[in-house]
Tab-separated table of C-alpha atoms and ligand atoms in Angstrom:
chain	number	residue	atom	x	y	z
A	94	UNK	CA	-28.976	6.225	17.237
A	95	UNK	CA	-26.669	8.045	19.686
A	96	UNK	CA	-25.622	11.602	18.821
A	97	UNK	CA	-21.960	10.508	18.609
A	98	UNK	CA	-22.819	7.889	16.064
A	99	UNK	CA	-24.999	10.270	14.070
A	100	UNK	CA	-22.202	12.840	14.077
A	101	UNK	CA	-19.747	10.210	12.862
A	102	UNK	CA	-22.063	9.103	10.100
A	103	UNK	CA	-22.573	12.684	8.942
A	104	UNK	CA	-18.832	13.287	8.948
A	105	UNK	CA	-18.296	10.159	6.801
A	106	UNK	CA	-21.082	11.249	4.452
A	107	UNK	CA	-19.679	14.767	4.041
A	108	UNK	CA	-16.161	13.466	3.385
A	109	UNK	CA	-17.649	11.062	0.899
A	110	UNK	CA	-19.488	13.797	-0.992
A	111	UNK	CA	-16.471	16.092	-0.929
A	112	UNK	CA	-14.072	13.400	-2.158
A	113	UNK	CA	-16.430	12.070	-4.804
A	114	UNK	CA	-17.842	15.231	-6.293
A	115	UNK	CA	-15.923	18.309	-5.160
A	116	UNK	CA	-12.259	17.250	-5.051
A	117	UNK	CA	-12.081	16.134	-8.664
A	118	UNK	CA	-9.296	18.110	-10.208
A	119	UNK	CA	-8.722	18.118	-13.937
A	120	UNK	CA	-5.909	20.657	-13.938
A	121	UNK	CA	-2.660	20.332	-12.056
A	122	UNK	CA	-2.716	24.075	-11.188
A	123	UNK	CA	-6.108	23.734	-9.500
A	124	UNK	CA	-4.964	20.687	-7.560
A	125	UNK	CA	-1.750	22.368	-6.431
A	126	UNK	CA	-3.676	25.511	-5.472
A	127	UNK	CA	-5.966	23.439	-3.236
A	128	UNK	CA	-2.971	21.650	-1.694
A	129	UNK	CA	-1.194	24.964	-1.056
A	130	UNK	CA	-4.229	26.352	0.819
A	131	UNK	CA	-4.560	23.223	2.937
A	132	UNK	CA	-0.823	23.134	3.633
A	133	UNK	CA	-0.813	26.777	4.726
A	134	UNK	CA	-3.460	26.029	7.362
A	135	UNK	CA	-1.755	22.776	8.360
A	136	UNK	CA	1.655	24.393	8.868
A	137	UNK	CA	0.250	27.344	10.806
A	138	UNK	CA	-2.356	25.677	13.015
A	139	UNK	CA	-1.756	21.930	13.228
A	140	UNK	CA	1.958	21.193	12.963
A	141	UNK	CA	3.013	23.422	15.924
A	142	UNK	CA	0.677	21.428	18.203
A	143	UNK	CA	3.170	18.536	18.257
A	144	UNK	CA	6.146	18.869	20.609
A	145	UNK	CA	8.617	18.176	17.829
A	146	UNK	CA	7.494	21.256	15.836
A	147	UNK	CA	6.592	23.566	18.737
A	148	UNK	CA	9.342	26.041	17.853
A	149	UNK	CA	8.774	25.694	14.133
A	150	UNK	CA	8.162	28.916	12.231
A	151	UNK	CA	8.031	27.065	8.925
A	152	UNK	CA	5.724	28.613	6.362
A	153	UNK	CA	6.810	26.318	3.554
A	154	UNK	CA	6.900	22.548	3.589
A	155	UNK	CA	10.441	22.571	2.207
A	156	UNK	CA	11.633	24.283	5.422
A	157	UNK	CA	10.829	21.173	7.464
A	158	UNK	CA	13.135	18.158	7.712
A	159	UNK	CA	12.317	14.820	6.075
A	160	UNK	CA	11.189	12.093	8.471
A	161	UNK	CA	10.752	8.334	8.153
A	162	UNK	CA	9.619	5.426	10.262
A	163	UNK	CA	12.854	5.409	12.288
A	164	UNK	CA	12.593	9.142	13.091
A	165	UNK	CA	8.955	8.705	14.057
A	166	UNK	CA	9.545	5.725	16.322
A	167	UNK	CA	12.566	7.358	17.997
A	168	UNK	CA	10.453	10.339	19.117
A	169	UNK	CA	6.901	9.013	19.007
A	170	UNK	CA	5.418	11.414	21.575
A	171	UNK	CA	6.949	14.355	19.687
A	172	UNK	CA	5.127	13.508	16.457
A	173	UNK	CA	1.552	13.312	17.752
A	174	UNK	CA	-0.569	16.195	18.953
A	175	UNK	CA	-1.811	14.263	22.008
A	176	UNK	CA	1.712	13.695	23.355
A	177	UNK	CA	1.036	9.938	23.689
A	178	UNK	CA	4.185	7.967	24.419
A	179	UNK	CA	5.291	4.876	22.545
A	180	UNK	CA	5.165	2.705	25.691
A	181	UNK	CA	1.458	3.408	26.307
A	182	UNK	CA	0.533	2.884	22.726
A	183	UNK	CA	2.626	-0.213	22.008
A	184	UNK	CA	1.237	-2.088	24.998
A	185	UNK	CA	-2.275	-1.635	23.612
A	186	UNK	CA	-1.332	-2.500	20.026
A	187	UNK	CA	0.536	-5.675	20.984
A	188	UNK	CA	-2.309	-6.814	23.228
A	189	UNK	CA	-4.768	-6.378	20.339
A	190	UNK	CA	-2.451	-8.265	18.000
A	191	UNK	CA	-2.071	-11.174	20.430
A	192	UNK	CA	-5.769	-11.462	21.382
A	193	UNK	CA	-6.970	-10.743	17.772
A	194	UNK	CA	-9.445	-8.313	19.354
A	195	UNK	CA	-8.858	-5.032	17.553
A	196	UNK	CA	-11.676	-3.015	19.077
A	197	UNK	CA	-9.774	-1.403	21.952
A	198	UNK	CA	-8.874	2.270	21.688
A	199	UNK	CA	-6.979	4.783	23.785
A	200	UNK	CA	-9.666	7.370	24.682
A	201	UNK	CA	-11.215	6.769	21.267
A	202	UNK	CA	-7.897	6.916	19.422
A	203	UNK	CA	-7.164	3.858	17.284
A	204	UNK	CA	-3.656	2.445	17.390
A	205	UNK	CA	-2.472	0.764	14.191
A	206	UNK	CA	0.681	-1.251	13.670
A	207	UNK	CA	2.284	-1.118	10.248
A	208	UNK	CA	3.199	-4.461	8.787
A	209	UNK	CA	6.950	-4.071	8.934
A	210	UNK	CA	9.143	-6.925	9.978
A	211	UNK	CA	9.142	-7.198	13.762
A	212	UNK	CA	11.554	-4.730	15.292
A	213	UNK	CA	10.872	-2.446	12.369
A	214	UNK	CA	7.154	-1.975	12.946
A	215	UNK	CA	5.641	1.472	12.826
A	216	UNK	CA	2.819	2.643	15.077
A	217	UNK	CA	0.188	5.146	13.954
A	218	UNK	CA	-2.642	6.931	15.736
A	219	UNK	CA	-6.043	7.771	14.261
A	220	UNK	CA	-8.700	9.835	16.072
A	221	UNK	CA	-12.429	9.014	15.772
A	222	UNK	CA	-13.065	12.030	13.498
A	223	UNK	CA	-10.162	11.065	11.232
A	224	UNK	CA	-11.430	7.517	11.129
A	225	UNK	CA	-14.895	8.631	10.019
A	226	UNK	CA	-13.482	10.963	7.370
A	227	UNK	CA	-11.199	8.189	6.132
A	228	UNK	CA	-14.157	5.803	5.738
A	229	UNK	CA	-16.006	8.382	3.614
A	230	UNK	CA	-12.990	9.092	1.409
A	231	UNK	CA	-12.186	5.420	0.958
A	232	UNK	CA	-15.707	4.533	-0.158
A	233	UNK	CA	-15.816	7.565	-2.462
A	234	UNK	CA	-12.573	6.590	-4.147
A	235	UNK	CA	-12.888	2.815	-4.171
A	236	UNK	CA	-16.483	2.083	-5.156
A	237	UNK	CA	-17.820	2.216	-8.704
A	238	UNK	CA	-21.064	4.132	-9.312
A	239	UNK	CA	-23.223	1.025	-9.746
A	240	UNK	CA	-22.382	-0.087	-6.173
A	241	UNK	CA	-22.892	3.401	-4.783
A	242	UNK	CA	-26.523	3.155	-5.828
A	243	UNK	CA	-26.835	0.015	-3.691
A	244	UNK	CA	-25.270	1.825	-0.765
A	245	UNK	CA	-27.674	4.753	-0.930
A	246	UNK	CA	-30.960	2.901	-1.495
A	247	UNK	CA	-32.370	1.906	1.911
A	248	UNK	CA	-34.832	-0.578	0.363
A	249	UNK	CA	-32.085	-2.655	-1.231
A	250	UNK	CA	-29.918	-5.239	0.530
A	251	UNK	CA	-26.813	-3.833	2.230
A	252	UNK	CA	-23.538	-3.935	0.337
A	253	UNK	CA	-21.509	-6.965	1.385
A	254	UNK	CA	-17.768	-6.383	1.727
A	255	UNK	CA	-15.268	-9.148	2.536
A	256	UNK	CA	-11.977	-7.887	3.892
A	257	UNK	CA	-8.896	-10.103	4.200
A	258	UNK	CA	-6.071	-8.584	6.234
A	259	UNK	CA	-3.360	-9.667	8.609
A	260	UNK	CA	-4.815	-7.471	11.339
A	261	UNK	CA	-8.219	-5.875	11.635
A	262	UNK	CA	-8.578	-2.432	13.131
A	263	UNK	CA	-11.259	-0.122	14.403
A	264	UNK	CA	-10.341	1.842	11.306
A	265	UNK	CA	-11.835	-0.803	9.044
A	266	UNK	CA	-14.760	-1.570	11.354
A	267	UNK	CA	-15.795	2.075	10.827
A	268	UNK	CA	-17.036	0.959	7.418
A	269	UNK	CA	-19.629	-1.345	8.965
A	270	UNK	CA	-23.092	0.203	9.105
A	271	UNK	CA	-26.700	-0.548	8.333
A	272	UNK	CA	-25.912	-0.178	4.628
A	273	UNK	CA	-22.631	-2.139	4.701
A	274	UNK	CA	-22.311	-5.725	5.792
A	275	UNK	CA	-18.593	-5.753	6.564
A	276	UNK	CA	-16.871	-9.060	7.305
A	277	UNK	CA	-13.258	-9.298	8.364
A	278	UNK	CA	-11.324	-12.476	7.581
A	279	UNK	CA	-8.272	-13.109	9.700
A	280	UNK	CA	-5.313	-14.129	7.540
A	281	UNK	CA	-3.519	-15.792	10.430
A	282	UNK	CA	-6.178	-18.531	10.249
A	283	UNK	CA	-5.137	-19.426	6.703
A	284	UNK	CA	-7.243	-19.336	3.560
A	285	UNK	CA	-8.897	-22.763	3.838
A	286	UNK	CA	-10.503	-21.802	7.144
A	287	UNK	CA	-12.277	-18.863	5.484
A	288	UNK	CA	-13.771	-20.511	2.401
A	289	UNK	CA	-17.046	-21.723	3.952
A	290	UNK	CA	-17.759	-18.403	5.678
A	291	UNK	CA	-16.884	-16.475	2.537
A	292	UNK	CA	-19.225	-18.594	0.423
A	293	UNK	CA	-22.032	-17.979	2.947
A	294	UNK	CA	-21.440	-14.204	2.949
A	295	UNK	CA	-21.507	-13.972	-0.882
A	296	UNK	CA	-19.573	-10.684	-0.969
A	297	UNK	CA	-20.226	-7.991	-3.583
A	298	UNK	CA	-16.819	-6.485	-2.904
A	299	UNK	CA	-13.713	-8.541	-2.197
A	300	UNK	CA	-10.701	-6.785	-0.655
A	301	UNK	CA	-7.494	-8.756	-0.053
A	302	UNK	CA	-3.734	-8.835	-0.599
A	303	UNK	CA	-2.759	-10.002	-4.101
A	304	UNK	CA	-1.599	-13.455	-2.982
A	305	UNK	CA	-4.895	-14.063	-1.172
A	306	UNK	CA	-6.898	-12.970	-4.234
A	307	UNK	CA	-4.815	-15.416	-6.218
A	308	UNK	CA	-5.493	-18.189	-3.675
A	309	UNK	CA	-9.246	-17.488	-3.801
A	310	UNK	CA	-9.157	-17.454	-7.597
A	311	UNK	CA	-7.462	-20.860	-7.653
A	312	UNK	CA	-10.043	-22.203	-5.190
A	313	UNK	CA	-12.864	-20.860	-7.391
A	314	UNK	CA	-11.325	-22.287	-10.584
A	315	UNK	CA	-10.971	-25.664	-8.876
A	316	UNK	CA	-14.668	-25.582	-7.941
A	317	UNK	CA	-14.044	-25.235	-4.202
A	318	UNK	CA	-15.443	-21.711	-3.846
A	319	UNK	CA	-18.614	-20.324	-5.405
A	320	UNK	CA	-18.766	-16.549	-5.050
A	321	UNK	CA	-19.408	-13.823	-7.610
A	322	UNK	CA	-17.964	-10.508	-6.382
A	323	UNK	CA	-18.578	-7.664	-8.811
A	324	UNK	CA	-15.734	-5.489	-7.528
A	325	UNK	CA	-12.295	-6.733	-6.439
A	326	UNK	CA	-9.620	-4.659	-4.731
A	327	UNK	CA	-6.020	-5.696	-4.240
A	328	UNK	CA	-4.237	-4.237	-1.193
A	329	UNK	CA	-0.985	-4.426	0.774
A	330	UNK	CA	1.107	-6.381	-1.759
A	331	UNK	CA	2.408	-5.888	-5.256
A	332	UNK	CA	-0.265	-7.070	-7.710
A	333	UNK	CA	1.571	-9.106	-10.327
A	334	UNK	CA	0.204	-9.373	-13.877
A	335	UNK	CA	-0.163	-13.120	-13.479
A	336	UNK	CA	-2.293	-12.765	-10.305
A	337	UNK	CA	-4.494	-10.192	-12.016
A	338	UNK	CA	-5.012	-12.549	-14.976
A	339	UNK	CA	-6.040	-15.517	-12.791
A	340	UNK	CA	-8.411	-13.383	-10.695
A	341	UNK	CA	-10.039	-12.054	-13.851
A	342	UNK	CA	-10.361	-15.576	-15.211
A	343	UNK	CA	-11.945	-16.904	-12.003
A	344	UNK	CA	-14.421	-14.096	-11.259
A	345	UNK	CA	-14.801	-12.300	-14.584
A	346	UNK	CA	-13.709	-8.997	-12.997
A	347	UNK	CA	-10.321	-7.289	-13.299
A	348	UNK	CA	-8.898	-6.546	-9.842
A	349	UNK	CA	-8.265	-2.884	-8.991
A	350	UNK	CA	-5.640	-1.601	-6.604
A	351	UNK	CA	-6.099	0.267	-3.372
A	352	UNK	CA	-2.818	1.719	-2.202
A	353	UNK	CA	-3.497	1.960	1.517
A	354	UNK	CA	-0.903	1.855	4.289
A	355	UNK	CA	-0.844	2.753	7.969
A	356	UNK	CA	0.828	5.948	6.822
A	357	UNK	CA	-2.291	6.940	4.912
A	358	UNK	CA	-4.646	6.280	2.031
A	359	UNK	CA	-2.134	6.785	-0.758
A	360	UNK	CA	-3.807	5.830	-4.009
A	361	UNK	CA	-6.782	4.288	-5.803
A	362	UNK	CA	-7.675	2.921	-9.220
A	363	UNK	CA	-9.938	5.086	-11.388
A	364	UNK	CA	-12.702	3.800	-13.657
A	365	UNK	CA	-10.150	3.512	-16.505
A	366	UNK	CA	-8.100	1.081	-14.426
A	367	UNK	CA	-5.199	3.467	-13.709
A	368	UNK	CA	-3.710	3.814	-10.247
A	369	UNK	CA	-3.742	7.483	-9.176
A	370	UNK	CA	-2.071	9.000	-6.142
A	371	UNK	CA	-4.580	10.375	-3.623
A	372	UNK	CA	-3.233	13.894	-4.025
A	373	UNK	CA	-6.490	15.644	-3.167
A	374	UNK	CA	-5.892	14.464	0.410
A	375	UNK	CA	-2.105	14.143	0.595
A	376	UNK	CA	0.816	16.172	-0.636
A	377	UNK	CA	3.303	13.840	-2.334
A	378	UNK	CA	6.833	14.920	-3.287
A	379	UNK	CA	8.556	12.496	-5.629
A	380	UNK	CA	12.170	11.800	-4.673
A	381	UNK	CA	13.382	10.612	-8.087
A	382	UNK	CA	15.673	7.596	-8.016
A	383	UNK	CA	16.943	7.660	-11.599
A	384	UNK	CA	18.056	10.553	-13.815
A	385	UNK	CA	15.328	9.671	-16.367
A	386	UNK	CA	12.693	10.296	-13.662
A	387	UNK	CA	10.778	7.080	-14.111
A	388	UNK	CA	10.867	5.805	-10.505
A	389	UNK	CA	10.598	7.574	-7.201
A	390	UNK	CA	10.262	7.208	-3.488
A	391	UNK	CA	7.234	9.204	-2.260
A	392	UNK	CA	7.643	11.763	0.508
A	393	UNK	CA	4.179	12.343	1.905
A	394	UNK	CA	2.525	15.054	3.970
A	395	UNK	CA	-0.974	14.241	5.137
A	396	UNK	CA	-2.572	17.646	5.652
A	397	UNK	CA	-5.880	16.085	6.663
A	398	UNK	CA	-4.493	14.258	9.721
A	399	UNK	CA	-4.337	16.187	12.971
A	400	UNK	CA	-3.394	13.510	15.535
A	401	UNK	CA	-0.473	11.581	14.085
A	402	UNK	CA	1.658	14.024	12.141
A	403	UNK	CA	2.904	12.691	8.841
A	404	UNK	CA	5.042	15.576	7.617
A	405	UNK	CA	7.505	15.020	4.765
A	406	UNK	CA	7.492	11.338	5.649
A	407	UNK	CA	9.606	9.168	3.358
A	408	UNK	CA	7.864	5.925	2.457
A	409	UNK	CA	9.978	2.880	1.811
A	410	UNK	CA	8.152	2.177	-1.488
A	411	UNK	CA	9.346	2.406	-5.075
A	412	UNK	CA	6.720	3.786	-7.487
A	413	UNK	CA	6.996	3.864	-11.261
A	414	UNK	CA	5.301	6.801	-12.930
A	415	UNK	CA	2.963	6.154	-15.863
A	416	UNK	CA	4.428	7.124	-19.243
A	417	UNK	CA	1.362	9.195	-20.190
A	418	UNK	CA	-1.503	10.886	-18.314
A	419	UNK	CA	-4.670	8.853	-17.737
A	420	UNK	CA	-7.564	9.248	-20.164
A	421	UNK	CA	-9.954	9.851	-17.227
A	422	UNK	CA	-8.605	13.411	-17.035
A	423	UNK	CA	-7.785	13.423	-13.323
A	424	UNK	CA	-4.866	15.679	-12.406
A	425	UNK	CA	-3.671	13.318	-9.682
A	426	UNK	CA	-0.445	11.590	-10.799
A	427	UNK	CA	-0.883	8.291	-12.638
A	428	UNK	CA	1.281	5.409	-11.430
A	429	UNK	CA	2.289	2.499	-13.668
A	430	UNK	CA	3.118	0.284	-10.689
A	431	UNK	CA	3.910	0.122	-7.019
A	432	UNK	CA	7.019	-1.943	-7.663
A	433	UNK	CA	7.858	-2.914	-4.125
A	434	UNK	CA	9.991	-1.629	-1.310
A	435	UNK	CA	13.378	0.006	-1.431
A	436	UNK	CA	15.024	-3.156	-0.118
A	437	UNK	CA	13.447	-5.165	-2.953
A	438	UNK	CA	15.917	-3.439	-5.293
A	439	UNK	CA	18.747	-5.828	-6.134
A	440	UNK	CA	22.300	-4.554	-6.709
A	441	UNK	CA	24.963	-5.791	-9.112
A	442	UNK	CA	28.368	-4.575	-10.265
A	443	UNK	CA	28.505	-2.484	-13.443
A	444	UNK	CA	30.509	-4.153	-16.222
A	445	UNK	CA	32.087	-0.813	-17.155
A	446	UNK	CA	33.252	0.408	-13.797
A	447	UNK	CA	33.588	-0.254	-10.114
A	448	UNK	CA	30.113	0.728	-8.969
A	449	UNK	CA	26.813	-0.939	-8.110
A	450	UNK	CA	23.739	-0.460	-10.231
A	451	UNK	CA	20.103	-1.008	-9.305
A	452	UNK	CA	17.986	-3.781	-10.779
A	453	UNK	CA	14.383	-2.777	-10.125
A	454	UNK	CA	11.854	-5.362	-8.896
A	455	UNK	CA	9.617	-5.048	-11.963
A	456	UNK	CA	12.500	-5.676	-14.332
A	457	UNK	CA	13.542	-8.831	-12.457
A	458	UNK	CA	9.948	-10.096	-12.212
A	459	UNK	CA	9.334	-9.609	-15.914
A	460	UNK	CA	12.531	-11.464	-16.861
A	461	UNK	CA	11.650	-14.467	-14.681
A	462	UNK	CA	8.021	-14.610	-15.792
A	463	UNK	CA	9.273	-15.525	-19.259
A	464	UNK	CA	9.627	-19.044	-17.833
A	465	UNK	CA	5.835	-19.254	-18.118
A	466	UNK	CA	3.832	-21.807	-16.192
A	467	UNK	CA	6.914	-23.945	-15.464
A	468	UNK	CA	7.767	-21.449	-12.718
A	469	UNK	CA	5.019	-21.416	-10.073
A	470	UNK	CA	6.721	-19.612	-7.203
A	471	UNK	CA	10.113	-18.071	-6.618
A	472	UNK	CA	12.060	-15.847	-4.282
A	473	UNK	CA	15.487	-14.247	-4.525
A	474	UNK	CA	17.596	-13.330	-1.516
A	475	UNK	CA	20.714	-11.301	-2.111
A	476	UNK	CA	23.720	-11.489	0.250
A	477	UNK	CA	26.681	-9.539	-1.079
A	478	UNK	CA	27.129	-10.646	-4.676
A	479	UNK	CA	25.343	-13.973	-4.128
A	480	UNK	CA	21.704	-14.602	-5.021
A	481	UNK	CA	19.909	-17.531	-3.501
A	482	UNK	CA	16.898	-18.447	-5.640
A	483	UNK	CA	14.028	-20.436	-4.103
A	484	UNK	CA	12.058	-22.247	-6.796
A	485	UNK	CA	8.816	-24.186	-7.060
A	486	UNK	CA	8.009	-25.466	-10.520
A	487	UNK	CA	5.704	-27.698	-12.485
A	488	UNK	CA	8.265	-29.844	-14.331
A	489	UNK	CA	11.872	-30.886	-13.950
A	490	UNK	CA	13.595	-28.892	-11.188
A	491	UNK	CA	17.050	-29.024	-12.793
A	492	UNK	CA	15.755	-27.818	-16.164
A	493	UNK	CA	13.898	-24.977	-14.493
A	494	UNK	CA	17.020	-23.869	-12.586
A	495	UNK	CA	18.978	-23.908	-15.855
A	496	UNK	CA	16.267	-21.824	-17.514
A	497	UNK	CA	16.367	-19.317	-14.646
A	498	UNK	CA	20.162	-19.097	-14.769
A	499	UNK	CA	19.986	-18.313	-18.482
A	500	UNK	CA	17.258	-15.701	-17.881
A	501	UNK	CA	19.268	-13.987	-15.121
A	502	UNK	CA	22.452	-13.988	-17.246
A	503	UNK	CA	20.539	-12.505	-20.150
A	504	UNK	CA	18.992	-9.850	-17.915
A	505	UNK	CA	22.448	-8.882	-16.602
A	506	UNK	CA	23.787	-8.758	-20.133
A	507	UNK	CA	20.993	-6.432	-21.278
A	508	UNK	CA	21.677	-4.090	-18.372
A	509	UNK	CA	25.489	-4.187	-18.647
A	510	UNK	CA	25.916	-5.887	-15.254
A	511	UNK	CA	28.191	-8.654	-13.988
A	512	UNK	CA	25.954	-11.636	-13.122
A	513	UNK	CA	25.670	-12.701	-9.469
A	514	UNK	CA	26.879	-15.967	-8.023
A	515	UNK	CA	23.743	-18.142	-8.100
A	516	UNK	CA	22.511	-20.927	-5.866
A	517	UNK	CA	19.128	-22.671	-6.021
A	518	UNK	CA	16.848	-24.345	-3.487
A	519	UNK	CA	13.201	-25.187	-2.845
A	520	UNK	CA	10.846	-22.217	-2.499
A	521	UNK	CA	9.564	-21.844	1.068
A	522	UNK	CA	5.983	-20.615	1.514
A	523	UNK	CA	5.797	-17.688	3.939
A	524	UNK	CA	3.302	-17.974	6.861
A	525	UNK	CA	-0.277	-17.095	5.773
A	526	UNK	CA	-0.278	-13.685	7.492
A	527	UNK	CA	3.072	-12.570	6.025
A	528	UNK	CA	3.302	-10.275	3.020
A	529	UNK	CA	4.642	-11.778	-0.162
A	530	UNK	CA	8.091	-10.445	-0.869
A	531	UNK	CA	9.797	-12.203	-3.704
A	532	UNK	CA	12.960	-10.117	-3.735
A	533	UNK	CA	14.930	-9.244	-0.664
A	534	UNK	CA	18.371	-7.762	-0.108
A	535	UNK	CA	19.694	-9.158	3.147
A	536	UNK	CA	23.122	-7.642	2.680
A	537	UNK	CA	24.086	-5.079	0.049
A	538	UNK	CA	27.503	-5.664	-1.591
A	539	UNK	CA	30.054	-3.622	0.345
A	540	UNK	CA	32.640	-1.058	-0.657
A	541	UNK	CA	31.247	0.241	-3.980
A	542	UNK	CA	29.208	3.381	-4.708
A	543	UNK	CA	25.575	2.835	-5.770
A	544	UNK	CA	23.887	4.286	-8.860
A	545	UNK	CA	20.136	4.063	-9.317
B	1298	ZN	ZN1	-7.553	7.727	-14.397
């Protein structure tokens, strides 16, 4: 084994041990104390290394401006400590995407593309050391104890992980080792193309977007796929209750969530099944959307990353906070759901006044799911005050559309909103590598103030 590789392995192992056994906070004060110490170092020694913050004298996070994907992409070289320009980096990322060969790096630095719509894609850099640390933290947070034993016993078979994603990355390949048989399945090839290989691999751990897990569950229930994973992780898409139920039914295991984005490793499910924010490694400020403080947009600062600076970075996601703390005792915030993205929030006119009010994705999903099995797939696109609903159903199309109209009218009534103008059509399946997004605002109604 080369010394580089040994070093990398040790770094992963140390991060693993630290994340699993040392950074387990049961009191919020302890957790915040740890974050404050890490942030102090980060602000003093790391942040000023990027051009954008060279003059910064900030000693508190709140002194720094909030950034987002647009800010980052507009001044890419300014936000990384290597001064790499967007042109250099994009050329490499696009080439990898086109050739489906994701192993190339820029002097060891991995370039990742976020899965935004084209034109709105983000680019993120990860150094080899960060990659190795990330692998350790991810395994520590995502694997249950019974599988850890497998990982650490050299005389047992390696742990088999199947990973379905739209794009592979050196980041994920870091997980492969003598103890982990890591197989990447390319989503652009479609699900059918992967079934035979998946059956031959017989994965212990299955990691995939929610729609892919659902597809695999249906294949298993129909007798076209015989695998028995003992741990299932949903990534990259909203995990709907219905998907979770089918996956459980097919494999006898409830899927857990891994909230991982190019921006960072944001959250994980604990042994009690609750999604926690990864606050031992990230500072997360909630930007509350509603006065009741139930939903927020996270503003993240990753104090463990030293190459790509993620400093008060506003994510486009909407998170709903859990109503009560988790019984596992962890101090990291418990999340009831990652509801979707900010532009999944639909807007309608308030019955009592000239203003727009938010209809959150979860609320809309729950109302439509009352249609039961008659509704197999749907999508809603909002343009102004018009909603176009794409529908795929089991029975009579007309009856289903009438049922949906009644459900939407009832939902509006409950929330004191004027119903939208509705039109219906056939549901169109997105391409296999695209994320499922059921709700989409293409054009917000104009001329009225918005209230969350
Ligand atoms: Zn918990």
